[in-house]
Short mmCIF file of C-alpha atoms and ligand atoms in Angstrom, two decimals:
data_model
loop_
_atom_site.label_atom_id
_atom_site.label_comp_id
_atom_site.label_asym_id
_atom_site.label_seq_id
_atom_site.Cartn_x
_atom_site.Cartn_y
_atom_site.Cartn_z
CA MET A 36 256.21 255.00 117.90
CA LYS A 37 256.63 258.76 116.59
CA ALA A 38 258.18 261.72 117.85
CA ARG A 39 256.83 264.41 119.03
CA SER A 40 256.47 266.95 116.71
CA GLN A 41 257.79 269.92 117.10
CA PRO A 42 255.80 272.93 115.62
CA GLU A 43 255.35 272.35 112.07
CA THR A 44 255.83 275.47 111.42
CA ALA A 45 259.44 275.55 112.35
CA ARG A 46 260.41 272.38 110.32
CA GLN A 47 258.96 273.34 107.41
CA ARG A 48 258.80 276.81 106.90
CA PRO A 49 261.30 279.29 105.22
CA ARG A 50 263.70 281.29 107.81
CA ARG A 51 262.63 284.12 108.96
CA LEU A 52 264.28 287.87 109.21
CA LEU A 53 262.27 290.57 110.21
CA LEU A 54 263.65 293.85 109.58
CA CYS A 55 262.27 296.98 111.22
CA LEU A 56 263.45 300.53 110.18
CA ASP A 57 262.31 302.53 112.49
CA GLY A 58 259.76 305.48 111.98
CA VAL A 59 260.24 305.01 107.71
CA PRO A 60 256.88 305.58 106.76
CA PHE A 61 255.02 304.11 103.53
CA GLU A 62 255.11 306.93 101.45
CA LEU A 63 258.73 306.96 101.83
CA ILE A 64 258.99 303.38 100.87
CA ALA A 65 256.21 303.94 97.96
CA MET A 66 259.03 306.37 96.82
CA ALA A 67 262.52 303.82 97.27
CA ARG A 68 260.66 301.11 95.34
CA LYS A 69 259.39 303.66 92.60
CA ARG A 70 263.49 304.53 92.10
CA GLY A 71 263.68 300.44 91.33
CA LEU A 72 264.79 299.56 95.07
CA PHE A 73 263.72 296.79 96.88
CA ALA A 74 261.91 295.17 94.10
CA ARG A 75 262.46 291.96 95.50
CA PHE A 76 259.52 292.57 97.63
CA HIS A 77 255.91 292.23 97.13
CA ARG A 78 253.98 294.97 97.76
CA PRO A 79 253.94 297.53 100.87
CA THR A 80 251.00 297.10 103.36
CA ARG A 81 250.03 300.35 104.70
CA LEU A 82 250.19 299.43 108.48
CA LEU A 83 248.47 301.54 110.59
CA SER A 84 250.11 302.23 113.68
CA PRO A 85 248.17 303.53 117.04
CA PHE A 86 248.45 306.76 118.37
CA PRO A 87 250.13 307.96 119.59
CA THR A 88 252.29 306.90 116.94
CA MET A 89 255.16 306.03 118.92
CA THR A 90 258.05 302.89 118.64
CA ASN A 91 257.09 301.36 122.43
CA ILE A 92 252.94 301.54 121.79
CA ALA A 93 253.61 300.19 118.28
CA LEU A 94 256.01 297.19 118.95
CA SER A 95 254.62 295.69 122.09
CA LEU A 96 251.15 295.64 119.90
CA MET A 97 252.22 294.17 117.16
CA PHE A 98 253.99 291.63 119.28
CA ASP A 99 251.78 291.29 121.64
CA GLU A 100 254.64 291.93 123.99
CA SER A 101 253.99 293.94 127.68
CA ALA A 102 252.67 297.32 127.47
CA PRO A 103 254.95 300.20 128.17
CA LEU A 104 254.95 301.70 131.06
CA GLY A 105 254.81 305.44 129.43
CA TYR A 106 254.79 306.49 126.20
CA GLU A 107 258.41 307.45 126.05
CA SER A 108 261.31 306.82 128.76
CA LEU A 109 260.61 310.26 131.07
CA TYR A 110 256.80 309.01 131.39
CA PHE A 111 254.21 309.70 134.36
CA ASP A 112 253.71 307.03 137.50
CA ARG A 113 250.49 307.16 138.62
CA ARG A 114 251.22 305.21 141.94
CA SER A 115 254.00 308.46 142.76
CA GLY A 116 251.83 310.61 141.46
CA ALA A 117 255.29 312.00 139.97
CA LEU A 118 257.35 312.12 136.44
CA ALA A 119 259.53 309.02 136.25
CA GLY A 120 262.36 307.23 133.89
CA GLY A 121 263.87 310.05 131.75
CA ALA A 122 267.79 310.37 130.24
CA ARG A 123 269.26 307.81 133.12
CA LYS A 124 268.06 305.00 130.49
CA TYR A 125 270.80 306.10 128.64
CA ILE A 126 273.82 305.60 130.08
CA GLY A 127 275.36 302.57 130.49
CA ARG A 128 274.12 298.96 130.11
CA ARG A 129 270.68 297.52 129.23
CA THR A 130 269.52 297.00 132.53
CA PRO A 131 265.84 295.26 133.34
CA ASP A 132 264.79 298.34 134.60
CA LYS A 133 265.71 300.27 130.75
CA ILE A 134 264.06 297.76 129.05
CA PRO A 135 260.02 299.42 128.63
CA SER A 136 258.29 296.33 126.85
CA SER A 137 258.97 292.43 126.75
CA TYR A 138 258.85 292.89 123.15
CA MET A 139 262.71 293.75 123.49
CA ARG A 140 263.81 290.22 124.62
CA LEU A 141 262.93 289.13 121.43
CA LEU A 142 265.13 291.36 119.69
CA ASP A 143 268.89 289.03 117.97
CA TYR A 144 270.13 293.36 117.16
CA GLN A 145 269.01 296.23 117.95
CA GLU A 146 271.92 299.30 118.10
CA PRO A 147 274.17 299.83 121.15
CA LEU A 148 272.80 302.59 123.33
CA ALA A 149 275.05 305.21 122.87
CA CYS A 150 273.68 305.65 119.86
CA GLU A 151 270.39 306.36 120.12
CA PHE A 152 271.95 309.61 121.01
CA LEU A 153 274.89 309.58 118.58
CA VAL A 154 273.09 309.78 115.21
CA TYR A 155 271.59 313.55 116.00
CA VAL A 156 275.87 314.08 115.88
CA ALA A 157 277.05 311.87 113.07
CA PRO A 158 273.69 310.54 111.30
CA ASP A 159 275.76 308.89 107.86
CA ARG A 160 277.79 307.13 109.95
CA VAL A 161 275.85 305.67 112.92
CA VAL A 162 272.76 304.54 110.31
CA HIS A 163 275.57 303.15 108.32
CA ALA A 164 277.25 301.15 111.23
CA ASP A 165 274.50 300.39 112.03
CA PHE A 166 273.48 298.83 108.88
CA GLU A 167 277.09 296.70 109.38
CA ARG A 168 277.33 295.60 112.58
CA PHE A 169 273.33 294.07 111.91
CA ARG A 170 275.05 292.20 109.20
CA ARG A 171 278.19 290.62 110.97
CA ARG A 172 275.97 289.85 113.88
CA PHE A 173 272.99 287.91 111.30
CA GLN A 174 275.34 286.46 109.29
CA GLN A 175 276.46 284.97 113.03
CA THR A 176 273.64 283.55 113.93
CA VAL A 177 272.89 279.57 113.48
CA PRO A 178 272.28 279.07 109.91
CA GLY A 179 268.10 278.26 109.53
CA LYS A 180 267.10 279.88 112.86
CA ASP A 181 264.48 283.08 112.85
CA PHE A 182 266.25 286.92 113.36
CA PHE A 183 265.19 289.84 114.36
CA ALA A 184 266.40 293.21 114.04
CA PHE A 185 265.57 296.67 115.31
CA LEU A 186 267.04 299.38 112.93
CA LYS A 187 267.38 302.30 115.02
CA GLY A 188 269.37 305.30 113.67
CA VAL A 189 267.14 305.53 110.54
CA ASP A 190 264.38 307.24 112.96
CA GLY A 191 266.70 309.82 114.32
CA MET A 192 268.29 310.32 110.48
CA LEU A 193 264.90 311.26 109.20
CA HIS A 194 264.10 313.79 112.21
CA ILE A 195 267.15 315.73 111.29
CA CYS A 196 267.94 315.12 107.68
CA GLY A 197 265.26 314.62 106.37
CA SER A 198 264.03 312.54 103.27
CA GLN A 199 266.48 312.64 100.53
CA ALA A 200 269.28 311.58 103.21
CA LEU A 201 267.10 308.79 104.14
CA LEU A 202 266.56 307.76 100.65
CA ARG A 203 270.54 307.45 100.37
CA ALA A 204 270.84 305.22 103.56
CA LEU A 205 267.74 302.91 101.69
CA GLU A 206 270.39 302.06 98.75
CA LYS A 207 273.09 301.00 100.83
CA LEU A 208 270.64 298.98 103.24
CA ASP A 209 268.76 297.26 99.19
CA GLN A 210 272.17 295.98 98.03
CA LEU A 211 272.85 294.89 101.67
CA LEU A 212 269.31 292.86 101.68
CA GLU A 213 270.20 292.16 97.64
CA GLU A 214 273.21 290.06 98.80
CA MET A 215 272.02 288.23 101.60
CA CYS A 216 268.33 287.62 99.44
CA LYS A 217 271.14 285.98 96.58
CA ARG A 218 273.14 283.90 99.39
CA GLU A 219 269.85 282.22 101.40
CA GLY A 220 268.09 282.48 98.50
CA ASP A 221 264.04 281.25 98.65
CA ARG A 222 265.28 279.12 102.09
CA THR A 223 264.73 283.08 104.10
CA GLU A 224 262.05 284.71 104.02
CA ILE A 225 262.47 288.83 104.57
CA PHE A 226 259.37 290.91 106.46
CA LEU A 227 260.69 294.30 106.02
CA PHE A 228 258.40 296.49 108.10
CA SER A 229 258.28 299.82 110.54
CA ASP A 230 256.73 300.66 113.79
CA HIS A 231 254.86 304.12 112.78
CA GLY A 232 255.68 306.88 110.09
CA MET A 233 256.47 310.33 109.93
CA ASN A 234 255.53 313.26 108.39
CA LEU A 235 257.88 315.11 106.13
CA VAL A 236 258.09 318.64 106.97
CA GLU A 237 259.70 320.94 109.10
CA ASN A 238 258.06 321.38 112.25
CA ARG A 239 258.06 323.91 115.19
CA ARG A 240 257.88 324.22 118.75
CA VAL A 241 253.97 323.96 120.55
CA HIS A 242 254.66 326.19 124.07
CA VAL A 243 251.91 324.43 125.79
CA ARG A 244 253.33 324.91 129.21
CA THR A 245 253.92 328.80 129.09
CA HIS A 246 249.87 328.38 127.40
CA LEU A 247 248.56 326.46 130.68
CA GLU A 248 250.95 328.25 133.36
CA ARG A 249 249.21 331.50 131.40
CA HIS A 250 245.61 329.97 132.36
CA GLY A 251 246.82 329.54 135.99
CA TYR A 252 248.23 326.10 136.07
CA ARG A 253 251.64 324.73 137.59
CA VAL A 254 253.22 322.52 135.88
CA VAL A 255 255.46 320.20 137.92
CA SER A 256 256.74 316.81 138.17
CA ARG A 257 255.02 315.63 140.98
CA LEU A 258 251.18 316.45 141.65
CA ARG A 259 249.99 317.74 145.20
CA ALA A 260 247.19 320.26 144.20
CA ARG A 261 244.23 320.85 141.77
CA ARG A 262 245.52 322.70 139.58
CA ASP A 263 249.26 321.46 138.64
CA VAL A 264 249.90 319.70 135.67
CA CYS A 265 252.43 317.06 134.47
CA ILE A 266 253.33 316.84 131.22
CA PRO A 267 256.35 314.67 129.78
CA ALA A 268 258.78 316.57 127.62
CA PHE A 269 261.30 314.17 125.79
CA GLY A 270 261.37 313.19 122.13
CA LEU A 271 260.66 315.66 119.90
CA CYS A 272 257.04 314.33 118.72
CA GLY A 273 253.41 315.30 117.65
CA TYR A 274 251.38 314.54 120.18
CA VAL A 275 251.71 315.63 124.40
CA ALA A 276 250.59 313.65 127.27
CA ILE A 277 248.92 315.66 130.26
CA TYR A 278 248.29 314.50 133.80
CA CYS A 279 246.38 316.31 135.95
CA ASP A 280 243.42 316.39 138.50
CA ALA A 281 240.26 314.72 136.82
CA ASN A 282 237.96 317.71 137.67
CA GLU A 283 240.57 319.51 135.63
CA LYS A 284 239.99 317.16 132.02
CA ALA A 285 237.22 319.28 130.39
CA LYS A 286 238.63 322.52 131.08
CA ILE A 287 242.35 321.69 130.62
CA ALA A 288 241.63 320.40 126.61
CA ALA A 289 239.64 323.28 125.99
CA HIS A 290 242.51 325.73 126.78
CA MET A 291 244.88 323.71 124.54
CA ALA A 292 242.07 324.17 121.49
CA GLU A 293 243.46 327.85 121.58
CA LEU A 294 247.20 326.63 121.47
CA GLU A 295 248.57 327.28 117.72
CA GLY A 296 249.40 323.83 116.40
CA VAL A 297 247.18 321.68 118.43
CA ASP A 298 244.66 319.67 116.43
CA PHE A 299 242.97 318.60 119.45
CA SER A 300 242.29 316.57 123.06
CA LEU A 301 240.63 313.93 123.85
CA TYR A 302 240.17 312.66 127.41
CA ALA A 303 237.40 310.25 129.30
CA ASP A 304 234.13 311.87 129.86
CA GLY A 305 232.41 308.53 131.72
CA ASP A 306 232.92 305.92 129.10
CA GLU A 307 232.91 308.24 126.00
CA LEU A 308 235.92 309.85 124.29
CA ALA A 309 235.40 313.02 124.57
CA LEU A 310 237.31 315.28 121.78
CA VAL A 311 237.58 318.82 122.27
CA GLY A 312 239.54 320.96 119.20
CA PRO A 313 240.01 324.67 117.18
CA ARG A 314 237.76 323.02 114.76
CA GLY A 315 234.83 321.88 116.81
CA ARG A 316 234.09 319.52 119.19
CA ALA A 317 232.76 315.65 119.27
CA ARG A 318 232.29 312.79 121.00
CA ILE A 319 232.53 309.08 119.85
CA ARG A 320 230.36 306.10 121.91
CA ALA A 321 231.28 302.54 121.82
CA ARG A 322 229.29 299.52 122.50
CA ARG A 323 230.23 295.64 122.25
CA SER A 324 227.64 292.75 121.40
CA ASP A 325 227.37 289.38 123.11
CA ILE A 326 230.01 287.88 120.96
CA GLY A 327 233.12 290.76 121.79
CA SER A 328 232.30 292.35 119.00
CA ALA A 329 232.70 296.45 119.05
CA SER A 330 230.87 298.93 117.37
CA TYR A 331 230.80 302.79 117.33
CA ARG A 332 229.19 306.03 117.41
CA TYR A 333 230.63 309.22 115.92
CA GLU A 334 228.91 312.52 117.37
CA ALA A 335 229.65 315.88 115.96
CA GLU A 336 228.32 318.17 118.96
CA GLU A 337 230.23 321.27 117.02
CA ASP A 338 231.30 321.35 113.90
CA ASP A 339 233.06 318.17 112.37
CA PRO A 340 236.65 317.94 114.54
CA LEU A 341 237.43 314.10 112.72
CA GLU A 342 236.22 315.52 108.98
CA LEU A 343 233.48 312.00 109.17
CA LEU A 344 230.06 313.14 108.78
CA ASP A 345 230.63 312.85 105.01
CA THR A 346 231.75 309.23 105.72
CA ALA A 347 228.88 308.67 107.45
CA ARG A 348 226.24 309.84 105.26
CA ARG A 349 227.81 307.90 102.69
CA MET A 350 227.86 304.71 104.10
CA ARG A 351 224.19 305.81 105.77
CA GLN A 352 223.21 305.63 101.64
CA CYS A 353 224.73 302.12 101.40
CA GLY A 354 222.56 300.88 104.35
CA GLN A 355 226.42 299.92 106.58
CA LEU A 356 225.16 302.81 109.13
CA GLY A 357 222.71 302.11 111.77
CA ALA A 358 219.47 303.75 112.31
CA ASP A 359 221.22 304.86 115.71
CA GLY A 360 224.54 305.85 114.42
CA TYR A 361 226.32 302.68 115.31
CA ALA A 362 228.53 300.50 112.50
CA GLU A 363 230.70 297.79 113.20
CA ASP A 364 234.14 297.98 114.13
CA ALA A 365 235.09 296.29 110.75
CA THR A 366 232.55 298.28 108.89
CA TRP A 367 234.17 301.67 109.89
CA TYR A 368 237.63 300.40 109.53
CA ARG A 369 237.12 299.62 105.77
CA TRP A 370 235.73 303.07 105.31
CA THR A 371 238.78 304.76 106.70
CA ALA A 372 241.12 303.07 107.03
CA GLU A 373 243.11 305.63 104.35
CA HIS A 374 241.35 308.59 105.63
CA THR A 375 243.14 311.99 107.02
CA TYR A 376 242.63 310.28 110.51
CA PRO A 377 242.71 306.42 109.64
CA ASP A 378 240.47 303.81 111.35
CA ALA A 379 240.03 306.99 113.80
CA LEU A 380 236.63 305.80 115.09
CA ALA A 381 238.73 302.51 116.89
CA ASN A 382 242.32 304.65 117.20
CA LEU A 383 241.25 307.07 119.31
CA TYR A 384 238.63 305.37 121.24
CA GLY A 385 241.37 302.89 121.92
CA SER A 386 244.44 305.14 122.54
CA ILE A 387 242.07 306.23 126.07
CA PHE A 388 239.89 303.06 126.93
CA GLU A 389 243.21 300.52 126.00
CA PRO A 390 245.91 299.73 128.20
CA ARG A 391 248.62 300.91 125.08
CA VAL A 392 250.66 301.92 127.99
CA VAL A 393 250.36 301.55 131.91
CA ASN A 394 249.49 304.78 132.77
CA THR A 395 247.42 306.18 130.03
CA ALA A 396 247.49 310.47 130.07
CA ASP A 397 244.07 312.48 131.01
CA VAL A 398 243.84 314.40 128.21
CA LEU A 399 246.05 313.22 125.41
CA VAL A 400 246.80 315.69 122.36
CA SER A 401 247.33 315.46 119.18
CA LEU A 402 249.27 318.45 117.52
CA ARG A 403 248.96 319.14 113.33
CA ASP A 404 251.80 318.02 111.30
CA GLY A 405 254.10 321.22 111.18
CA TYR A 406 254.26 321.06 115.47
CA TYR A 407 255.92 318.97 118.12
CA TYR A 408 256.20 319.35 121.86
CA GLY A 409 259.41 317.46 123.95
CA SER A 410 262.40 318.53 125.69
CA SER A 411 263.76 321.75 125.43
CA LEU A 412 266.87 321.31 125.71
CA PHE A 413 266.67 318.68 122.58
CA SER A 414 264.69 321.58 120.47
CA ARG A 415 268.12 323.64 121.36
CA ILE A 416 270.21 321.87 119.04
CA VAL A 417 268.01 319.85 116.43
CA ARG A 418 266.16 321.44 113.37
CA LEU A 419 263.13 319.11 113.26
CA LEU A 420 263.11 318.37 109.63
CA ALA A 421 259.86 315.64 110.24
CA THR A 422 258.21 313.98 113.23
CA HIS A 423 255.68 312.10 114.15
CA GLY A 424 253.59 310.59 117.34
CA ASN A 425 250.12 312.60 116.06
CA ALA A 426 247.07 310.69 114.52
CA LEU A 427 247.60 312.29 111.04
CA LEU A 428 247.93 309.50 107.91
CA PRO A 429 251.56 310.72 107.24
CA SER A 430 252.47 309.24 111.15
CA SER A 431 249.89 306.08 111.32
CA SER A 432 251.41 305.32 108.53
CA ALA A 433 254.07 302.51 108.78
CA PHE A 434 254.41 299.71 106.10
CA LEU A 435 255.20 296.12 105.95
CA MET A 436 256.39 293.74 102.81
CA SER A 437 258.09 290.18 102.24
CA THR A 438 260.22 288.32 99.89
CA HIS A 439 258.20 286.23 100.10
CA ARG A 440 253.90 286.72 100.28
CA GLU A 441 251.65 289.82 99.56
CA PHE A 442 249.79 291.67 102.21
CA PRO A 443 246.33 293.23 102.10
CA PRO A 444 246.80 297.58 101.13
CA HIS A 445 246.31 298.20 104.23
CA MET A 446 246.45 296.63 108.06
CA ARG A 447 245.56 297.70 111.40
CA ILE A 448 249.19 296.95 113.37
CA ALA A 449 247.71 294.38 116.36
CA GLY A 450 246.06 292.62 113.06
CA ALA A 451 249.41 292.26 111.43
CA ARG A 452 250.49 290.34 115.07
CA TRP A 453 252.64 287.28 113.20
CA ARG A 454 254.82 285.59 115.73
CA LEU A 455 258.42 284.66 115.04
CA HIS A 456 257.71 281.49 115.68
CA GLY A 457 254.22 281.18 114.49
CA VAL A 458 252.96 280.52 110.78
ZN1 ZN B 231 261.13 309.37 116.18
#
C-alpha cells in the first residue's frame, strides 16, 4: 500500500526563507535596487499595509493569526475600562503574556527583547548584530527546513537615523543574502518583505492631550466619567487611538480636526464610517451581496477629504460605479491601490469595523506626514527622522519580493496570506 503522502508542497517545493525587515518601505527597496542591491530578486511588489500601519496588525493579518490586544504593547482594555500592558513587556524573557499575537510563535528568529530599546542607543551595532545572529541561527537549522526571521532593528534605525543609514545597512544584508544564495542555490526560495512602510521626513509631536484638556476632557488611565478619555501613548507613530464615551465620539473627532498635524478622524456611526478632518467630512458605506462580496460608497459631505471625487467621476465614465454610488471592493481596489490614500474605502472602513485588534479605538486618528503622537518620555530622547502609522501612501507601502517568482505590482497584505507550509 502507498504510504500516506505528506503535504506535497513540503517535499516538492524548495525550502523557504521568510525574511521580514520591519518598517522598510517600498520606496527604499526600489532605491536599493537602483543601486544594484538585491539583484537576484524579482521585481518587488507594493504590499499594502492596513491602517494603522503598525507591525502587529500587519503580521497577524498576513499570517492569518490572532488579532493583537491593541495597536501597541500599551493598550486600552475594554473589559477593565483602563490602560494595560506597556513597558513591562520589555523586562525579562518573552513569556506568553508578552506575545501580542500568535504569529510570533511562527518565528524561528527575532532579536532579543532588550535590543528593541538598545537600537535607539547604538543603532549600527544593534542592526549588524541582528543580521549576524540571524545568519548563525539559519546556518544551525536542519537543512531543508523552512525558516522565518523577523529583523526588527531596521525599524528603529530608520526612525532615528533616516534612510541613508538604512541603505548602508542594506548593503551588508545584501552581501549576507548573496552568500546564502551562492551556498543554497535554487534549493531555497527567499521571500524578502516588510510589514509596513515609513515616511522619510522629520516628524514632530502632536499635542493631543493638551488640546482635548482645553476642550474640557480629562485624559485618564481608567474611564469613569462621560468626559474622560484614554489615549495610549507609546511608540512615536502617525496615528492616535482614542477611547471615550460613545456619546462623545463625534464631538472629539470635530475637536481633533482643529489640531495641527491631524489629517482625519474615523468613528462608527451605526454601520457607517464617519470621517472628519480639517479638509472636510465624508462617509463610507458598505454593503454585502448574497455571495458575501463587499461594495463601498464614498459620500463627500463637505469638500473631498480623501481626494476621491475625481476618481469616482472617472469610474462612473467607465461604467464602473453604479448609479447609487456603490462599486465592488475589487473595482475600488483597482482604481485606488496607488492613490494618496491607498485602497482607502476598504482599508479605512475595516480599521473600525474589522477586528484588526481586539480593543478597537472609538475614534481612530490618522496624522499627516511630519507629525506623530506617542510617549512624551521617548520624544524627549529621540529626534524622529521617519515614522509610520498613518493611512498615507508612504506608511502603507511595505514590499515583498522573491528569488523564485514575480508578484503583481501591488497586493493587499491580507492577500499575501501564503503560509510557511503552503503552496
Ligand atoms: Zn516603527
